[in-house]
Amino acid sequence: MPVKMSEVAANVTVITQEEIEKGGFTSVPDILSKSNVDLRTNGNNTVPVLNGDDRVLILVDGRRMNWDHLVISGNSHAGVNLDVLPVKNIERIEIVRGPASSLYGSDAVGGIINIITRKAKTASTSISSEFGSWGLRHYSLTTEGKENGIGYLITAEKKKRNNFEYKNAKTGKTETSRDSQVDQEYMTMKLDKELSNGNSLSLDVEHGDDESGFGNPNGNPLFQYPGGYRKIVDNNVALTYHYGQQKGAENFFRVYRNTSEQEYFKSLNSVANLYANGFNWQENWQLSKGHTLTGGVDWREEHIDDKASINKGYTNKALFLENRWLLANNWSVTAGTRYDDHSIVGDNFSSRITVNRELSPTTNVYASWGQYVKNPTIAELFSNTEYWIGNPNLKPEEGTTTTLGINTKLGDGTKLQASIYSSRLKNALEWKGFWPLPDPGYYYNVSNEKRQGLDLNLTRQLSPQWNVGVGYTYSKTEIKDSTSTDFVNYDRNSQPNGYRLNVQYDQDKWDASLTLRSATGRSLKEYTSKSYVTLDLIANYKITPETRVYLKGYNLTNKAYELSSSNGFGDPGTYPMPGRNFYLGVEHRM
């Protein structure tokens, strides 16, 4: 059911299609960085961090994209690589900080990122080309329209780039990060059929082909992988029946199949053929004027074949139910729970409760408490190689998060969004052993973790032309594992203190934005510096209403910094970020 913003009891950020187009973004990580989302990237893969946790669930139109597999080397929490998601079909991105396992199950620990794809609006075709640093070539085609009552939206993208360059933090010299080349192709198709009574049927098809480099030139010599590259082919299809939309409800049935064929050459020399079949049903019931019930069913079958030691799958069946009550004096309460039955790790419940008070039509305060769960991956349970042996006795990682927050619109076009959180996790997984080993290593449940933090965002419309936004995040993570008698600071935290300043200008045919990002308080055990500051610039000029040119410049200060620690694969500086880089593009709508 539709809910006013002042009734939303969560820290929610929405990035619109207009913002995405003005930014000329070519990847999902670039889009997320605009909202001060902490990103951990090693040059080959990018993982988002919400509320200080990289256990984040990625959705496309509410459809789970995370794999129950080690899709990113060195990070068992990450179930999807953001770099391999297409951009041109995005309507908006919704970022929800805080646990959401009561609705979505495993992986929704730090929060969720839901990518909403576009529907066809008017008959049009657009093409764009972009060129820039390190031989980047990026081409895209988008065509949409309606024929015989069926709307269609088709996008195609092609992106290639040579190895990037970076500034070495130790020597100050510019060096080339070998095996960091990019070669990606994407295609999406969305068909929509409007039916009677506001019902509709949607078919979504997504294809991705990634043949990018996969190396680690600055890491431990055991993991440098000279000449390494990967080949990942993703094919997803989903059929969704929406009904009851005339009442503003999001009721649907969905069936889907996701597949991913992954192979790494001259590096990990690993293979993973993955598929997932799923069914979702969700319905809303307006029981009374002030009482709404949301319920549904999730069923997912996932299978992994690594051509070495695992050819196994699991089935997860889930029921969820959430009640929402509107009470007197503008109070509202939401309480929900989800039951999951995993064919391997067993069953569990995850629940949440939120209390919201609408102080005015533009201001609300809220408190929430939620449970979360992260199931062990199939590889962690059953791997059997010379380097890694599975542990079938692993338990899910489980915990709770408490959040307090406020959303408000002040005078003079000022908006404020703030939240604080505290999280506790038990049964966290720890890796025992390291390469080279006489015996393989394995994961086991031993660690406890606790997190606390703050997220603050303030925007101000200074004039019809000028808009400014500032953001600050504080995140502290402490762990207690087999080597510590008490909680100790988590040194791999890439953004203990995060800062963002964005200045936006819009006037006639021009629009431009300047973004400053910074982090402080980082550990020198894992990073080459305690802090960094980067500056990015994006400028657009409309030659005609149908044609625009744009210029993008990243890391204008040519700062030497990293967003990902060595993670045990080398010394600080193992995964340097690209140095100063520029791109020039043109887009034309027919």
Steps between C-alpha positions, in 0.01 A plus 500: 500500500627854435674658800585865554870580541428627852369152584810312383681369807840448338805671356412488130685666211355513149722577199280603207534445127557873454794493740643195322471663156651829614792313653572309181574199721613183326501265801285435806793567741541850350131566563513377861807707583286809438305414816805439717458124494822343622645284222772240527667440164815314404512613138313191377192493720298743712301427814267750674511559875193619692499565874864388506412152365572348158225241543267694270216357292478618138159491332380581149131591508485317833659186352796351687831528308739372770652160441563252779854463376844659523460728197772741617837363600586579861149614602262223602230756590459641150246313290509728197750729329351846442730561203311248285155663530378710203407867540296619202177329606489643854200707611626560852704341778361463851752465783360380834743491791437248776405132515216379276513124556140501623393571142789373286680233701873429489757767402290807594722579799642849439206586276366458148559671166201465269557593135168587335501464121317728258182439305442637151353851501501649151633378168863607484853381432820637648864427431809607690875474469765569760879508474767571755797400709682174439327449168148477635229450238141476616204473263133461582166472321156534656172464312149498641139530393157337499343285233174302515464573871849371585769734626859412421832632627825362360848609605844396383839607638860432404794614713873445451798649681869423525691458827455801726778706656536599863729702720718279716457614860850384596700646211273778374549371145227421248482130425279267295278245667539206267214258442247772586356533148122510450302329223126484572178470302144526630156468348161530667144470375182587686153428361187627679139418422227705669200284588155584631433651845851645523671160486811444290745235384876564471776297339859592588802356320859590594826388341853588605836396360811602695849411379701738718841462659541326831837562656660618820830659392576665834415211728686204638686328212289189563189692393621734226361293209693664211286491186195399701153569367144383553206411282158541657179449304176588680151428366191587702131485416197590714126499436289710739125541528400820684148535632301728729702801386191716466493506881865600517606156623810310389347154452678257270587148398847447354696209359863543402819323401848642543811333359867587519794323336825614656851395405834651602809450286870524596388601848278298730446251217151445638164427343152558640179426316209641701127503454208606714130438443260704709139586572374806693151593607415815694161650587369791705170498687332815630331347806373836623572867451798484732609138465693356203628145470775397259580136445661270253693191404856458368636182348849473358704211367869568444766268358878528470738292291866601533630212285734407785341398828145640514198403294228574748193711560252602764141614528376782722130539579378806685184665633487862614234716659509867603234704676481878492273698732421872484430615854376818665709819509684405177670195647552188290639156583626233263577146612597210278664162497635255244545125522765338279551128449840436340548143383860492627544738795149459642230747596503840671279796581591865450276778628489877522295775662497873424331792673449826313366840609399755239570834663384698196430433132874543437658351814505158662706324764529124528653209688548148369631165615568220258654155481714382212658184368777412253515137394836334428573449131503163328879524455550574870295192580623249241818614321763228469822621334868509586452853637155490656286238669137556588347491846148350486440593866499876437216702650347816352640833615227667706451833674284803579511871419334789683453829314380850592440759231340819376390625159403864467460791262607828655438847369669651195512173304710312755460123551658301783528125537680347798519160666711321759527124535645230721546143379603171656589181312584149618632190325698715257712289267878504521753345262749266662816443304682674218681417181738328445390227739591140563128457570201693358335779696135524598235732645356463848260691726706681760481878469265747660463847356350825618442816300382846573472797274336817377373607159427868436391668176403863450394669174422866440352675196696825505330647192322374189845431354704381797456197724741372762511172688722383785527156653683339790519138609662353807557128524678304770535124481649281770557126483575227747648187344711200594811714547353770728371491855291813451359706215766673289470759226440372146798644311358429153227761541560718191284791618489552878410862424358580159436849362326620185442848359307544176432830325249492212440774243211510248450792263342495154703256288765438767508278803805398697593343830815497710535224759757475776534167681723424794565240768700525823594275790626208289753252635855514362514123548268463201521830305784719376352810664265580786295730277440606142313770308378467141329749272272415205342727239213436259373760249218473243411734216184463289583592142135441409209352697595163347880515522736554790872477553662434834839499667593294805814522708577267792766523770601844376755529780668179376489359852666169586246307707316169535139406577583138578759367740750233401268245667803288581620479138778757531621818667304829520450637149425162346185633329570861391223715354541658153682830473369816332274410205271681253217405265316682221163378378208589276140378514232552235129421523319434173 
